[in-house]
Short mmCIF file of C-alpha atoms in Angstrom, two decimals:
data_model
loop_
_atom_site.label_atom_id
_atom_site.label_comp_id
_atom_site.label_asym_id
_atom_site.label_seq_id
_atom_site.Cartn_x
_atom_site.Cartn_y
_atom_site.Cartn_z
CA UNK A 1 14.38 -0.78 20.41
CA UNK A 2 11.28 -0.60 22.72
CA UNK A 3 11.90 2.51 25.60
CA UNK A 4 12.20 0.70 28.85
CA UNK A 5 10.74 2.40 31.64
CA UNK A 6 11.85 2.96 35.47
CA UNK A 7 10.08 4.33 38.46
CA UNK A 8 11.70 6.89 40.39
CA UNK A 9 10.83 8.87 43.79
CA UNK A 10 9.20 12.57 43.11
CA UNK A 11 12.03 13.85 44.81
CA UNK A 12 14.27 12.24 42.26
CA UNK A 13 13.04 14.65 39.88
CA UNK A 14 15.33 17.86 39.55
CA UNK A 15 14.29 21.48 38.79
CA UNK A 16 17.01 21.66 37.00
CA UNK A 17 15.19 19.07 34.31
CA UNK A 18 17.79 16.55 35.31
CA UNK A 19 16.38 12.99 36.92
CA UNK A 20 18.42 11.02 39.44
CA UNK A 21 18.01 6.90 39.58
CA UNK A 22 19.52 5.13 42.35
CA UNK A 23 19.15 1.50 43.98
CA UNK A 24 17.74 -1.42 42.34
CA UNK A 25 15.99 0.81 39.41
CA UNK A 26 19.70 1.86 38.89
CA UNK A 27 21.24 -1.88 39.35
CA UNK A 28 18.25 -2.94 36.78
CA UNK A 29 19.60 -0.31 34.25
CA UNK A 30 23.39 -0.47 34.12
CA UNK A 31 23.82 -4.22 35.20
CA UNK A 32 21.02 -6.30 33.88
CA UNK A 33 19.82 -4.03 30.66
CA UNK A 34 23.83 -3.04 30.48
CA UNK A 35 22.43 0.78 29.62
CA UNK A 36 25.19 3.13 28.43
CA UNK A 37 25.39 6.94 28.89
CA UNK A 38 23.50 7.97 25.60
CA UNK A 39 21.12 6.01 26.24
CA UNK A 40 16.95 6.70 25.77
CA UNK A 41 14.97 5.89 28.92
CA UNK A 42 11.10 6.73 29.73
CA UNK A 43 11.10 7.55 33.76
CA UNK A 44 7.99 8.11 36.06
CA UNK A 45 7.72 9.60 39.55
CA UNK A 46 4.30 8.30 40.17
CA UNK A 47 2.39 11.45 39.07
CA UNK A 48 0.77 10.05 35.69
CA UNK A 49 3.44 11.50 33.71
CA UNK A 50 6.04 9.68 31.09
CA UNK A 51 9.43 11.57 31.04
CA UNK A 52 11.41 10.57 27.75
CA UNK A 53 15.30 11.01 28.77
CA UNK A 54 18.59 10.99 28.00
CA UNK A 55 21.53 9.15 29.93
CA UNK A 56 24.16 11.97 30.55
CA UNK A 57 25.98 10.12 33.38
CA UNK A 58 26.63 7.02 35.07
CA UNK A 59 28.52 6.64 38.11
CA UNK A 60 28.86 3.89 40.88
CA UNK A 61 25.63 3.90 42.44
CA UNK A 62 22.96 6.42 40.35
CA UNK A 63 22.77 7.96 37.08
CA UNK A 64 21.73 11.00 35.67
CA UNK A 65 18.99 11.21 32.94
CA UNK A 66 18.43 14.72 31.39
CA UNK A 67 14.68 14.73 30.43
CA UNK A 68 13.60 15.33 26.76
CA UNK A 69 10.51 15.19 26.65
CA UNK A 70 7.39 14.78 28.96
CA UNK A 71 3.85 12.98 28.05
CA UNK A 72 0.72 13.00 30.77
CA UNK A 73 0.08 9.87 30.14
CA UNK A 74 -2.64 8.57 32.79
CA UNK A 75 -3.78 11.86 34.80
CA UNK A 76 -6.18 10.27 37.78
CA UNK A 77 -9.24 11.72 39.33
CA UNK A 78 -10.00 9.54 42.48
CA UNK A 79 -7.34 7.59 44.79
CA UNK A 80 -8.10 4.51 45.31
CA UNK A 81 -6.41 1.72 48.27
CA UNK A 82 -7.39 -1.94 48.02
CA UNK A 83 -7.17 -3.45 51.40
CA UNK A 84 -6.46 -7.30 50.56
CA UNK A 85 -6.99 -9.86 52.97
CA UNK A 86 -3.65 -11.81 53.30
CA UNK A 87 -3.75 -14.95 51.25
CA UNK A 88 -2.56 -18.61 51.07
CA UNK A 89 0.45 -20.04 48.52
CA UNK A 90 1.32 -16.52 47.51
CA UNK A 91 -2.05 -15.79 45.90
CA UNK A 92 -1.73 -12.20 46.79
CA UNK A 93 1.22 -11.88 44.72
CA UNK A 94 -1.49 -12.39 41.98
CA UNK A 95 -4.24 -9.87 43.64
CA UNK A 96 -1.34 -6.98 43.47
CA UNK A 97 -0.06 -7.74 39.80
CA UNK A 98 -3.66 -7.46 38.60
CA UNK A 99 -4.27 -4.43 40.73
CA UNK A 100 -1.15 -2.75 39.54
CA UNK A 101 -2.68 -3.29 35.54
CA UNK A 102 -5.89 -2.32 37.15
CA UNK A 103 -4.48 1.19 37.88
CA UNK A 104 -5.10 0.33 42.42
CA UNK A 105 -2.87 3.21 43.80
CA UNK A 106 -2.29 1.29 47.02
CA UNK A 107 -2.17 -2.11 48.39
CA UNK A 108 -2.86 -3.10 51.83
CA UNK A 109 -2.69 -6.92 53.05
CA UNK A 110 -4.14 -7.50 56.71
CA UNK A 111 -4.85 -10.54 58.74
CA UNK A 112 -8.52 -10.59 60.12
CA UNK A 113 -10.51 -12.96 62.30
CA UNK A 114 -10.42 -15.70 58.91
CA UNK A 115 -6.89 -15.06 57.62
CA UNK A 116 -5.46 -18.19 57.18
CA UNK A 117 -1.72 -16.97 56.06
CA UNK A 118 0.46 -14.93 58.65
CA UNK A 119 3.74 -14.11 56.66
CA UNK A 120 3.70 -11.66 54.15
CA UNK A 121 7.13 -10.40 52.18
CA UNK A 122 6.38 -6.84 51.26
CA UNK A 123 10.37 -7.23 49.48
CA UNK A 124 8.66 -9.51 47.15
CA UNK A 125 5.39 -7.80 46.67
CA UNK A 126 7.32 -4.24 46.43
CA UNK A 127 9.29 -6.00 43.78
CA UNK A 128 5.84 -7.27 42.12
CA UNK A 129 4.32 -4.26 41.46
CA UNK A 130 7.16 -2.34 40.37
CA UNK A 131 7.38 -5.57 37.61
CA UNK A 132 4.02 -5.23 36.89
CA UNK A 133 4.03 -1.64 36.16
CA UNK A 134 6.55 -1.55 34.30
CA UNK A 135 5.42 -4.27 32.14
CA UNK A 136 2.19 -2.78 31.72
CA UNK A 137 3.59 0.34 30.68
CA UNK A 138 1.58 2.23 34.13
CA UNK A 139 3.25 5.76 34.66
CA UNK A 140 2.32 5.18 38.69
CA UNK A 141 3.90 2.84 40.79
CA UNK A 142 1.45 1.18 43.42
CA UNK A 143 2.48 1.46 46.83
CA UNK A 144 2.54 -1.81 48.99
CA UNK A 145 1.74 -1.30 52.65
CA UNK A 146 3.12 -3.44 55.38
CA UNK A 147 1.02 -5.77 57.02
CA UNK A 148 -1.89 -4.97 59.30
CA UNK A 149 -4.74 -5.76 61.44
CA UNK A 150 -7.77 -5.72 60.55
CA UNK A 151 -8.61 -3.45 63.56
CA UNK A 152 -6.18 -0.80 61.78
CA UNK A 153 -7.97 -0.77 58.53
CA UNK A 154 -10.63 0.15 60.45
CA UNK A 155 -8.68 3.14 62.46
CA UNK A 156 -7.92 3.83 58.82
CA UNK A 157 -11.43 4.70 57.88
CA UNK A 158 -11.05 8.74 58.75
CA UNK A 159 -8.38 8.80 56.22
CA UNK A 160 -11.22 8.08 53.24
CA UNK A 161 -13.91 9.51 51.70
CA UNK A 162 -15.35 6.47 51.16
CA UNK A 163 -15.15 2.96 52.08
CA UNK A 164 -16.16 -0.33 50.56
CA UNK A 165 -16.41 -3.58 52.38
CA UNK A 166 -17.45 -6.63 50.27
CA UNK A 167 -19.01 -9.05 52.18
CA UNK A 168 -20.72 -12.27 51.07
CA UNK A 169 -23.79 -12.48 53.04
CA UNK A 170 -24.64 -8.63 51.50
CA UNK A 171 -26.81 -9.51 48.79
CA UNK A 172 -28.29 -6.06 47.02
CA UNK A 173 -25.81 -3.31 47.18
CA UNK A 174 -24.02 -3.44 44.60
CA UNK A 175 -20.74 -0.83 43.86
CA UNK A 176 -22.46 1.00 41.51
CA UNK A 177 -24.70 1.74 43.54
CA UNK A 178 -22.71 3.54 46.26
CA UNK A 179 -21.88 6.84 47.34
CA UNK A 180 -18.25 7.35 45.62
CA UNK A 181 -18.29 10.90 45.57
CA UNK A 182 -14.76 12.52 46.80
CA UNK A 183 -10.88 11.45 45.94
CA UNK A 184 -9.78 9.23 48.34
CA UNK A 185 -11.77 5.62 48.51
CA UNK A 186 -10.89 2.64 50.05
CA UNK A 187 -11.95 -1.10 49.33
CA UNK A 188 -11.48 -3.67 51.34
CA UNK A 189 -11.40 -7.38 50.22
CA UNK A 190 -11.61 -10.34 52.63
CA UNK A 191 -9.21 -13.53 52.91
CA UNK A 192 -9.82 -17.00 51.64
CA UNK A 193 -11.71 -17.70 55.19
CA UNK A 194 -13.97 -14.24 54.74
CA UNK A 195 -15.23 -12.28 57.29
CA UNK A 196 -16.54 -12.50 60.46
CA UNK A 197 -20.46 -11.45 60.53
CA UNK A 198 -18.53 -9.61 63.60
CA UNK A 199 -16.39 -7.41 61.40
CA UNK A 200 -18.81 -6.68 59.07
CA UNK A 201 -20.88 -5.10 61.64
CA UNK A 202 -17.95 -3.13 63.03
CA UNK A 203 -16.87 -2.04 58.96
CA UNK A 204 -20.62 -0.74 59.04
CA UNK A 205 -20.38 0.96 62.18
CA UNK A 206 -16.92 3.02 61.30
CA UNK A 207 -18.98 4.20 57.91
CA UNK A 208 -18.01 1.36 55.22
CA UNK A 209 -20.75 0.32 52.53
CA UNK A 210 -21.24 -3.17 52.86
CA UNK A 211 -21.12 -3.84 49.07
CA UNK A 212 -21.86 -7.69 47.18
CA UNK A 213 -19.70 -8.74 44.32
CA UNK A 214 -22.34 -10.72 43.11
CA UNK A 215 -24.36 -14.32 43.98
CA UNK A 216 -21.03 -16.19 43.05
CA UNK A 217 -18.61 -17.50 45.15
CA UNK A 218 -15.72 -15.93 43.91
CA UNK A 219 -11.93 -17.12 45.23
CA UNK A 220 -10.63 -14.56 47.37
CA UNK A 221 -8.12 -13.30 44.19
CA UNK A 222 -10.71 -13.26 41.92
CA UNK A 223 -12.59 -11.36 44.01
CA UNK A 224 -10.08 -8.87 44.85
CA UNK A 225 -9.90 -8.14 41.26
CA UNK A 226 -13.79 -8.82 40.36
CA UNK A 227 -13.84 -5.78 42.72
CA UNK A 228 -11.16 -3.77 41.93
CA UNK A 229 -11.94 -3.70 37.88
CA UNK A 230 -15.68 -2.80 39.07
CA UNK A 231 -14.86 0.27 41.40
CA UNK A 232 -12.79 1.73 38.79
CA UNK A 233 -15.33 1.08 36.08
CA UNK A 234 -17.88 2.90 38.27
CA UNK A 235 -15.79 5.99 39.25
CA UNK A 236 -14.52 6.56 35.17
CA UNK A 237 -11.01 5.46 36.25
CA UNK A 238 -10.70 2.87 33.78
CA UNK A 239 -11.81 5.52 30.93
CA UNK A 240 -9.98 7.24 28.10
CA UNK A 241 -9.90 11.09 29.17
CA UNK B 1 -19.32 -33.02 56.61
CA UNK B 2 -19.51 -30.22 53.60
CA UNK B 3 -21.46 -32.16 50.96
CA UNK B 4 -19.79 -32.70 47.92
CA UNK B 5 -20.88 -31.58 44.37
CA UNK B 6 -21.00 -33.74 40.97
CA UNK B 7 -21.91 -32.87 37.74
CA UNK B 8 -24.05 -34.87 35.18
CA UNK B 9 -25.24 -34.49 31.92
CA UNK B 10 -29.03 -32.86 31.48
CA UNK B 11 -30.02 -36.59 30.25
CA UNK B 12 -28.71 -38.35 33.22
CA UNK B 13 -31.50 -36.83 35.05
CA UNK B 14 -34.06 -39.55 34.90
CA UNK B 15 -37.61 -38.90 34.66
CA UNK B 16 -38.46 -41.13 37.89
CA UNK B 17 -36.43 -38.87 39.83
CA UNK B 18 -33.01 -40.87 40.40
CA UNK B 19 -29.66 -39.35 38.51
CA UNK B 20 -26.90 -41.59 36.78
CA UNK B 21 -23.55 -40.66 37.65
CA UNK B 22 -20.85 -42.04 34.74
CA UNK B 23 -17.18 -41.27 33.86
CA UNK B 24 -14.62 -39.55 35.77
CA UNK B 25 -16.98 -37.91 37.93
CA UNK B 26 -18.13 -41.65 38.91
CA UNK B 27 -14.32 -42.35 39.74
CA UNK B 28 -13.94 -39.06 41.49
CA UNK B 29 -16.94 -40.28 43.90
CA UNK B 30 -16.42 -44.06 44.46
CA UNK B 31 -12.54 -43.69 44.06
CA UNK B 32 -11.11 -40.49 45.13
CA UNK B 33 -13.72 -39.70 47.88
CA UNK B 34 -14.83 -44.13 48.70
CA UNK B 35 -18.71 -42.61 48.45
CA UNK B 36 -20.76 -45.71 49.65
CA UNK B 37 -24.35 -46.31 49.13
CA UNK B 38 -26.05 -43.69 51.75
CA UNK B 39 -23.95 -41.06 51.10
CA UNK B 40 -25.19 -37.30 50.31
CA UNK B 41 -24.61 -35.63 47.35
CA UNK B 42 -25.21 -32.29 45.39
CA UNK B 43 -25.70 -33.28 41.55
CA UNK B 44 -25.72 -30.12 38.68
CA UNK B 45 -26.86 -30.66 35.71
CA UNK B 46 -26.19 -27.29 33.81
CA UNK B 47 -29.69 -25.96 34.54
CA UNK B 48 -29.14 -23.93 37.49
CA UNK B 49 -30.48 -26.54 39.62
CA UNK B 50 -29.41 -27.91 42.57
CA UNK B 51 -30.05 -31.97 42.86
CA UNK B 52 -29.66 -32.93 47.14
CA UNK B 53 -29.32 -36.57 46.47
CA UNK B 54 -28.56 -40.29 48.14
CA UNK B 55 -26.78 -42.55 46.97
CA UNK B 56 -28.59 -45.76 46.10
CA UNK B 57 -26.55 -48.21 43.96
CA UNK B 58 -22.94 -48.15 43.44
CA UNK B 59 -22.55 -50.47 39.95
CA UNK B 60 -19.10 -50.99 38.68
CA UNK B 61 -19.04 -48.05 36.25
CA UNK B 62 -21.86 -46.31 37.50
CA UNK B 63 -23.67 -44.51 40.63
CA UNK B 64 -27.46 -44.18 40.51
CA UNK B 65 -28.80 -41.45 42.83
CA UNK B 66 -32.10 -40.81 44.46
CA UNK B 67 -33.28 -37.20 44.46
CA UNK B 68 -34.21 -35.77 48.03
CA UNK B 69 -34.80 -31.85 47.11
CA UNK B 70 -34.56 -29.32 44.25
CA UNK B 71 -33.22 -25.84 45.16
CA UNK B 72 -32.81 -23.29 41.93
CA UNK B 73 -29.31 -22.13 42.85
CA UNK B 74 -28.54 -19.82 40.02
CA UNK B 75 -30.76 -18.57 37.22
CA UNK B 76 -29.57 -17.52 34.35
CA UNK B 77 -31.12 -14.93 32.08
CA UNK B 78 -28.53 -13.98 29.52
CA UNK B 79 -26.35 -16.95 27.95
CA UNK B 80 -22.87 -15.98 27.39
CA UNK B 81 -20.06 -17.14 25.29
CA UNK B 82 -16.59 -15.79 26.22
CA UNK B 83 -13.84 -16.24 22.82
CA UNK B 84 -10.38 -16.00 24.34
CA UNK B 85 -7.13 -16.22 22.15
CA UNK B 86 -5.00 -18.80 23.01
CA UNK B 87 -2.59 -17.51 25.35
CA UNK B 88 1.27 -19.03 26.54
CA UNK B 89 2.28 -20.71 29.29
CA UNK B 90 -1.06 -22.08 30.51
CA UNK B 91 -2.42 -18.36 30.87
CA UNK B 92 -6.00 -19.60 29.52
CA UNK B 93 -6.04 -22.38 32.33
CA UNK B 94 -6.26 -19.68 34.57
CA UNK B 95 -8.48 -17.46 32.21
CA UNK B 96 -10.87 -20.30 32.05
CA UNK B 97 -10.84 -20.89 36.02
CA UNK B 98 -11.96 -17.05 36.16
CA UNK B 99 -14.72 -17.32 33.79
CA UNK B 100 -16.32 -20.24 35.06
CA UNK B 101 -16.18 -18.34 38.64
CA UNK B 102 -17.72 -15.07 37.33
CA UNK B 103 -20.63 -17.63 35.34
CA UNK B 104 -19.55 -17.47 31.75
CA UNK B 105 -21.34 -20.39 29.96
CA UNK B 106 -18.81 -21.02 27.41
CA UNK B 107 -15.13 -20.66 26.73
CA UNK B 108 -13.83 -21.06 23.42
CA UNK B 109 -10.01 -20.71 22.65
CA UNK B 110 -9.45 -19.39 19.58
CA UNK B 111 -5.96 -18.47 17.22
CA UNK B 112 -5.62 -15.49 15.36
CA UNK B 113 -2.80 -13.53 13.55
CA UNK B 114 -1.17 -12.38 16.68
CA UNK B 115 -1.42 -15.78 18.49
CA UNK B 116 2.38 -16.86 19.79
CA UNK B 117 0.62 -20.14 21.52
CA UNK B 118 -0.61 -22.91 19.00
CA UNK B 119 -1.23 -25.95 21.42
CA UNK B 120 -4.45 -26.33 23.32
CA UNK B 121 -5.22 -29.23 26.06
CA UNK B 122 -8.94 -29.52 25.61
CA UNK B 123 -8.88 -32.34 28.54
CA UNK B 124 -6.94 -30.22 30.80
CA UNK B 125 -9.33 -27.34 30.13
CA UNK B 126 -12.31 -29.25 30.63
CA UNK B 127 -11.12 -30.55 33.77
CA UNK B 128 -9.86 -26.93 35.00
CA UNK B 129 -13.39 -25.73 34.19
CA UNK B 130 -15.18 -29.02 36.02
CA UNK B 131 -12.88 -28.45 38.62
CA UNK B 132 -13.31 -24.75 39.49
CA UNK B 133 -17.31 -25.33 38.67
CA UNK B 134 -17.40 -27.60 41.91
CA UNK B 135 -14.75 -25.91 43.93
CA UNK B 136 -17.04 -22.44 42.88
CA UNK B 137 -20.04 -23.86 44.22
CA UNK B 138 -21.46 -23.14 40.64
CA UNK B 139 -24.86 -25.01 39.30
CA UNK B 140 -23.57 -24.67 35.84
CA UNK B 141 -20.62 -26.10 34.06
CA UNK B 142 -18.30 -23.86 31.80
CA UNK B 143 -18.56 -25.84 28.85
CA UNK B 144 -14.79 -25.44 26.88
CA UNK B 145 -15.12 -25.69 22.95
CA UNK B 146 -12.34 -26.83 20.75
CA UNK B 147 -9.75 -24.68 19.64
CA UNK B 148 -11.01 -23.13 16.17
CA UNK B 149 -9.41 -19.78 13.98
CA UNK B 150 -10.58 -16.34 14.18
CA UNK B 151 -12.21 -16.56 11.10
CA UNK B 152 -14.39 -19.51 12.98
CA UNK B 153 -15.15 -17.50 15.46
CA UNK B 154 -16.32 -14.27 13.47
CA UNK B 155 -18.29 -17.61 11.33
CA UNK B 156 -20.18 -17.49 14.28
CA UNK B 157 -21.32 -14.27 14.69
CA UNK B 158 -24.54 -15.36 13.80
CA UNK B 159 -25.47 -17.59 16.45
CA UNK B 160 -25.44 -14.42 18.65
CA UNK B 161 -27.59 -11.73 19.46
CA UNK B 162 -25.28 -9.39 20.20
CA UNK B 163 -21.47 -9.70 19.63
CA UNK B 164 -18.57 -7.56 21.80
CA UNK B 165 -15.08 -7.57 20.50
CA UNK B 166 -12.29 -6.02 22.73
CA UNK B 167 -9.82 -3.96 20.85
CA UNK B 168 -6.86 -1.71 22.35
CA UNK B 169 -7.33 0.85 19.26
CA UNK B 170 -10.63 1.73 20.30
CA UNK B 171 -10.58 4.30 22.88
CA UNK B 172 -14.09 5.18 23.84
CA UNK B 173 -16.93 2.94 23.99
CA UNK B 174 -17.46 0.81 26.27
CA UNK B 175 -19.25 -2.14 27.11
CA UNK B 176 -21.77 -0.54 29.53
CA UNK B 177 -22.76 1.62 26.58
CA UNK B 178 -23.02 -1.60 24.35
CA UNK B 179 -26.57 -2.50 22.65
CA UNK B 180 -26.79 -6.19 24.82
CA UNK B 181 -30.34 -6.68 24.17
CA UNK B 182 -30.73 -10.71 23.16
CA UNK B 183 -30.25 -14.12 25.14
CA UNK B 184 -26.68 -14.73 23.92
CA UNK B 185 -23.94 -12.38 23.88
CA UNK B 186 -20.57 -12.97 22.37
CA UNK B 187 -17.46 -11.50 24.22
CA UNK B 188 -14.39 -11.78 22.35
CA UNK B 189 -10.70 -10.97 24.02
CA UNK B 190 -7.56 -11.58 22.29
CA UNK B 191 -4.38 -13.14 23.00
CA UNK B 192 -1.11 -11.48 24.50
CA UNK B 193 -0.39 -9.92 20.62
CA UNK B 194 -4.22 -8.30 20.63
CA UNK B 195 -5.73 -8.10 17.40
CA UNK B 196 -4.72 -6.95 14.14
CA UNK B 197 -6.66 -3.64 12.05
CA UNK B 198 -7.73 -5.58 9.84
CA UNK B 199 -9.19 -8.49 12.17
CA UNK B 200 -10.58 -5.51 14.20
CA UNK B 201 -12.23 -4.19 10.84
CA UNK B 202 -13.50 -7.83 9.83
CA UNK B 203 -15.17 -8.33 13.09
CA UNK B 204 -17.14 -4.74 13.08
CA UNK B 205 -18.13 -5.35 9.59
CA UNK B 206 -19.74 -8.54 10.60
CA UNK B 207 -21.95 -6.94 13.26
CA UNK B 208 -19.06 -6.72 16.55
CA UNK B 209 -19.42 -3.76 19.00
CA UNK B 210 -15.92 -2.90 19.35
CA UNK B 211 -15.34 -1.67 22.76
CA UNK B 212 -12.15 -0.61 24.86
CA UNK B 213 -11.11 -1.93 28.42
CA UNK B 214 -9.80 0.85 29.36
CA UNK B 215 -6.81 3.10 28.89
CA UNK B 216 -4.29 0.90 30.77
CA UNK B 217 -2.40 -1.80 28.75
CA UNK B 218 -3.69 -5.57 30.71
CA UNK B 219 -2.26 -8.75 30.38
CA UNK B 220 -4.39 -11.11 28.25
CA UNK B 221 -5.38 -12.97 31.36
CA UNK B 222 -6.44 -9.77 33.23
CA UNK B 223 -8.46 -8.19 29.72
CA UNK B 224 -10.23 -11.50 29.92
CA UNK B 225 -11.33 -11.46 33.30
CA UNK B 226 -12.10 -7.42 33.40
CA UNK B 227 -14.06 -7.89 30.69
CA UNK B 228 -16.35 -10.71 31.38
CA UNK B 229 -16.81 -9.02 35.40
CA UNK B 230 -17.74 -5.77 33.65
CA UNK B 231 -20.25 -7.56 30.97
CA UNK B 232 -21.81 -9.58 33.83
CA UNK B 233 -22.08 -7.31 35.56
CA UNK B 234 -23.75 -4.51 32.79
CA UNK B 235 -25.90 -7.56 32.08
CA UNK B 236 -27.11 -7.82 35.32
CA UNK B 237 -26.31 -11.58 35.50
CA UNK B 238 -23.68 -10.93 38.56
CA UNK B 239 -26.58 -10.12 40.77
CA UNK B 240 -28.72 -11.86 43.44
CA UNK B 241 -32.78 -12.33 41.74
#
C-alpha cells in the first residue's frame, strides 16, 4: 500500500520524536482514509524533510504518530513568493496547483489597477495546495496569503532580496539574466488585464527587475507558471542536489 | 474594434496579393462574427507573417481578401516538435493550449506502455490549438498530428536534429546542458504513468538526450509545459529578435 502523506505545523513536531495531527489533516486520516492505530504514515512540517511514522494513538480530535524514520527529501536554497494577480473563473486555482508541483514556497493573489476578479476563497486555495502537495509527493506545504493590493506588494518589497516584475511591454531582460543573488525572492505576475505602464514604473522605483517572459502573449496562468518554472530553473531550485 | 485573426493555409496566399479564406474559419467569419465585405482582418498563414487585410468578396463558401500590409510578427529560428503521451480526462487539451502559447510548432499525442488514456479527438485538438493560436495572438498554427505508438515516435527520430526525451530516472542532466544544435528539435514528455526502463533505454539508444525536469514529481500536464518553457527558452526562441 502506497504511504500517504500529511502536512503538519513545525510545532506539531515533538522532541520527544512523537508527531501530533489535528484538524482536517486528522479528519482526512481517520474518517476518509479510515487509518487505524498501527498504521504507517509519511508526515512533513514544511522543512524538506519526510518523517516515516507509526500510529500509536487516536483519539477524538488528533492522533499521535511516533516517527520511524526521517528522509531530507527536498532541502531548498532560495525562498521564493509568487505574487499572482487575482484571476477570472477560478484560474488561479490552476496558477497555485502548478506552483505547488513547481516547488513556489508562497502564494500571494492581489487585485491591481487591471484585476478583473474581486473574490478570492483562500479556504479553497488553502485546500488546493495542501491537495497538490500531497499528490505530488512535495515535503513543503505552500503557504497561501490572503488577498492584497497591489500597493502592499509593493510595501512588501523590503522583505526581499530580490524582486521580479514581468511586464509585457519589457522586451530584453530576461530572468536569467537578473540579479538573484540572496534567499528570499519575490515574483510578481500580473492579472488577465496586466499592468498599468503606471505600476510598472512604481515596481521599478521600489527596486523590482522589470523582467519579459518572452515575445508571446501568454494567458495570465500560463504565464504565472511560464515564470515560475523559469525562476527556479535559473536559481538551481528545480535541480537534483 | 480589436481586429480579428484567421488562419489560412500557406497556398491560400495568392500570388496577386489577395488570400482565400475556406472551411470553418470561413463560417467562423461570415457566420459567427456576420464579417461583410469591407471588413478588416489579420490572416496567418504559418509563416510568421502577419496578413492586415479587407475583405473583398464574400462567395457562398468562400471569402477572398485583399492584402493591405505585411508585418513579420514572429520569426522562428528553431522548429520544434513537442511528443506528449496521451493523457486522461482531456489533460492534453490543455497541454496542447500551453504549447501552442509558448510557440511549439507541433504536437503529437502519442501511447506508450504506461498510457491509461487510449482515445484521442484529433478535431477537438485541432480546434483547441486553432483556437488558442488566435486567442494567443500567435502568427503560427500548432499543427496536431494523429495519435501514433511510441515506437512511431522513436521511428521518427530521424527526422530530427536533435531529440530530448524526459525521464523521471534520470537525475542530472538537463536540458540547458543538452547538445540543441539543428533546425528541429524533438521534445518528448510522457503520460501520467511516465515511461518504462526499457522505453527510456530504446529511446537513448536511438540517439535521445535523456534529461530530468527536476527533482519534484509534476503532473503530466505541468512536465509538458515546464519542459517546452525551459527548451524555448534554452533555445532562445522565447525571446524578442
Amino acid at each position: 500500500m502506497e504511504i500517504r502523506r500529511f502536512f503538519v505545523n513545525p510545532q506539531d513536531v515533538c522532541a520527544n520524536g512523537e508527531i501530533v495531527v489535528f484538524g482536517d489533516e486528522f479528519l482526512h486520516m481517520t474518517k476518509v482514509l479510515r487509518y487505524k492505530t498501527g498504521y504507517k504514515a509519511i508526515v512533513c512540517a514544511n522543512d524538506g524533510i519526510e518523517r516515516y511514522c507509526t500510529i500509536k494513538q487516536i483519539d477524538r480530535d488528533r492522533a499521535i504518530l511516533s516517527v520511524d524514520d526521517e528522509k531530507v527529501q527536498d532541502k531548498k536554497r532560495v525562498h521564493v513568493t509568487l505574487f499572482a494577480g487575482l484571476l477570472k473563473n477560478n484560474k488561479l486555482d490552476f496558477a497555485i496547483q502548478k506552483a505547488v508541483e513547481l516547488g513556489i514556497d508562497e502564494v500571494c493573489p492581489f487585485l491591481s489597477s487591471n484585476t478583473a476578479e474581486t473574490k478570492f476563497a483562500k479556504d479553497r486555495a488553502d485546500k488546493i495546495a495542501l491537495e497538490a502537495a500531497k499528490q505530488c509527493g512535495s515535503a513543503y506545504l505552500t503557504k497561501v496569503c490572503e488577498l492584497c493590493d497591489f500597493q502592499d506588494v509593493v510595501k512588501s518589497f523590503g522583505d526581499f532580496d530580490k524582486v521580479l516584475f514581468a511586464y509585457e511591454d519589457e522586451k530584453k531582460n530576461r530572468i536569467k539574466d537578473c540579479d538573484l543573488s540572496g534567499k528570499k525572492i519575490a515574483l510578481i505576475v500580473g492579472a488577465e488585464g496586466g499592468f498599468t505602464p503606471e505600476e510598472a514604473r512604481i515596481a521599478k522605483e521600489a527596486g523590482a527587475q522589470i523582467v519579459t517572459l518572452g515575445r508571446r502573449i501568454l494567458r495570465a496562468e500560463t504565464a504565472s507558471i511560464v515564470a515560475s518554472a523559469l525562476l527556479l530553473d535559473t536559481l538551481g531550485e528545480l535541480d537534483y542536489e
